[in-house]
Structures are given as structure tokens and as C-alpha cells.
GROMACS .gro file of C-alpha atoms in nm:
model
   90
    1MET     CA    1   1.704   2.815   0.942
    2VAL     CA    2   1.354   2.929   0.951
    3TYR     CA    3   1.083   2.778   0.833
    4THR     CA    4   0.653   2.925   0.792
    5ARG     CA    5   0.331   2.765   0.806
    6ARG     CA    6   0.205   2.788   0.438
    7ASN     CA    7  -0.162   2.867   0.493
    8THR     CA    8  -0.431   2.630   0.484
    9ASP     CA    9  -0.738   2.589   0.346
   10THR     CA   10  -1.027   2.367   0.496
   11ALA     CA   11  -1.279   2.138   0.302
   12ARG     CA   12  -1.627   1.989   0.441
   13ILE     CA   13  -1.656   1.633   0.459
   14PHE     CA   14  -1.999   1.479   0.482
   15PRO     CA   15  -2.128   1.111   0.461
   16SER     CA   16  -2.184   0.967   0.073
   17GLY     CA   17  -2.443   0.660   0.075
   18ARG     CA   18  -2.181   0.381   0.276
   19SER     CA   19  -1.888   0.641   0.206
   20GLN     CA   20  -1.766   0.943   0.278
   21SER     CA   21  -1.705   1.273   0.052
   22VAL     CA   22  -1.480   1.557   0.017
   23ARG     CA   23  -1.614   1.834  -0.070
   24LEU     CA   24  -1.280   2.088  -0.161
   25PRO     CA   25  -1.274   2.457  -0.282
   26LYS     CA   26  -1.313   2.547  -0.566
   27GLU     CA   27  -0.942   2.645  -0.605
   28TYR     CA   28  -0.831   2.298  -0.520
   29ARG     CA   29  -1.049   2.117  -0.805
   30PHE     CA   30  -0.902   1.834  -0.974
   31LYS     CA   31  -0.953   1.765  -1.375
   32GLY     CA   32  -1.088   1.447  -1.470
   33LYS     CA   33  -1.334   1.248  -1.266
   34ASP     CA   34  -1.051   1.005  -1.104
   35ILE     CA   35  -0.802   1.054  -0.899
   36MET     CA   36  -0.505   0.865  -0.722
   37ILE     CA   37  -0.577   0.841  -0.303
   38LYS     CA   38  -0.288   0.787  -0.069
   39HIS     CA   39  -0.287   0.687   0.317
   40PHE     CA   40  -0.035   0.749   0.570
   41ASP     CA   41  -0.020   0.754   0.953
   42ASN     CA   42  -0.336   1.008   0.994
   43GLY     CA   43  -0.440   1.163   0.697
   44VAL     CA   44  -0.425   1.112   0.312
   45LEU     CA   45  -0.294   1.263  -0.002
   46LEU     CA   46  -0.493   1.315  -0.336
   47LEU     CA   47  -0.313   1.339  -0.674
   48PRO     CA   48  -0.384   1.347  -0.991
   49ILE     CA   49  -0.373   1.045  -1.193
   50ASP     CA   50  -0.161   1.150  -1.460
   51THR     CA   51   0.103   1.285  -1.186
   52SER     CA   52   0.404   1.443  -1.423
   53TRP     CA   53   0.711   1.548  -1.308
   54THR     CA   54   0.614   1.909  -1.320
   55MET     CA   55   0.456   1.780  -1.043
   56LEU     CA   56   0.805   1.698  -0.911
   57GLN     CA   57   0.953   2.027  -0.996
   58ALA     CA   58   0.712   2.229  -0.840
   59ALA     CA   59   0.711   2.042  -0.500
   60LEU     CA   60   1.088   2.088  -0.484
   61GLN     CA   61   1.066   2.498  -0.566
   62GLU     CA   62   0.889   2.433  -0.219
   63PHE     CA   63   1.221   2.288  -0.039
   64GLU     CA   64   1.493   2.660   0.030
   65PRO     CA   65   1.749   2.741  -0.168
   66GLY     CA   66   2.102   2.532  -0.032
   67PHE     CA   67   1.876   2.302   0.130
   68ILE     CA   68   2.093   1.988   0.149
   69LEU     CA   69   1.906   1.628   0.348
   70LYS     CA   70   2.198   1.475   0.556
   71ARG     CA   71   2.192   1.145   0.682
   72GLU     CA   72   2.428   0.864   0.836
   73GLN     CA   73   2.520   0.627   0.586
   74PRO     CA   74   2.590   0.240   0.752
   75GLU     CA   75   2.859   0.093   0.626
   76GLU     CA   76   2.788  -0.153   0.384
   77GLN     CA   77   2.681  -0.533   0.517
   78ARG     CA   78   2.772  -0.828   0.360
   79ARG     CA   79   2.499  -1.124   0.379
   80GLU     CA   80   2.607  -1.453   0.256
   81GLU     CA   81   2.242  -1.592   0.199
   82ILE     CA   82   2.278  -1.419  -0.094
   83ALA     CA   83   2.641  -1.320  -0.129
   84ALA     CA   84   2.597  -1.654  -0.345
   85TYR     CA   85   2.328  -1.441  -0.650
   86PHE     CA   86   2.502  -1.139  -0.701
   87PRO     CA   87   2.933  -1.256  -0.624
   88LEU     CA   88   3.156  -0.881  -0.533
   89SER     CA   89   3.506  -0.854  -0.779
   90GLY     CA   90   3.768  -0.828  -0.561
   0.00000   0.00000   0.00000
């Protein structure tokens, strides 16, 4: 598989009182006054509050056709501490 990096744009950050603001390019503007913000590692993700399934569907289109995520699934563990609350048949 060949992965390509998409073009990226930059935005300006600047102090705003005791906070920090981001000036987004016009093509990245959000509708409304509020957005969701999620911090992860050393970055942030900005999302519209009215997130809908269309956003998920659009994100899924970014994967190459036939993309399959493979992982090794460990065997199920029986945990006696909680087994009494969830008895298994058989």
C-alpha cells in the first residue's frame, strides 16, 4: 500500500486576554459560536458541536478501498471477581 500525505494548511495562534486563540483560514470556518475541542497527545481536534453521521461517513471515505484493520485478539479471560454477577451458560 502507498500512503500519501494530504496537503496541509496552517493557522495563526495569538494571545487573547489570558487565553490563546486560533485564526482559521476562511475555508475552515465553523458555523455557529461554539465547537467541541478534544486534547490528545500534543495536539487538539476541533469539531462542530452538531457532529452527525455524515462526518463519520466522510472520514471512512479516506481509507483506501479494501482496507482491513488486523489485530491479534487475546483469548477471553474468565475473571472470577465479576463472574458471579454475569453467569455464563454452559
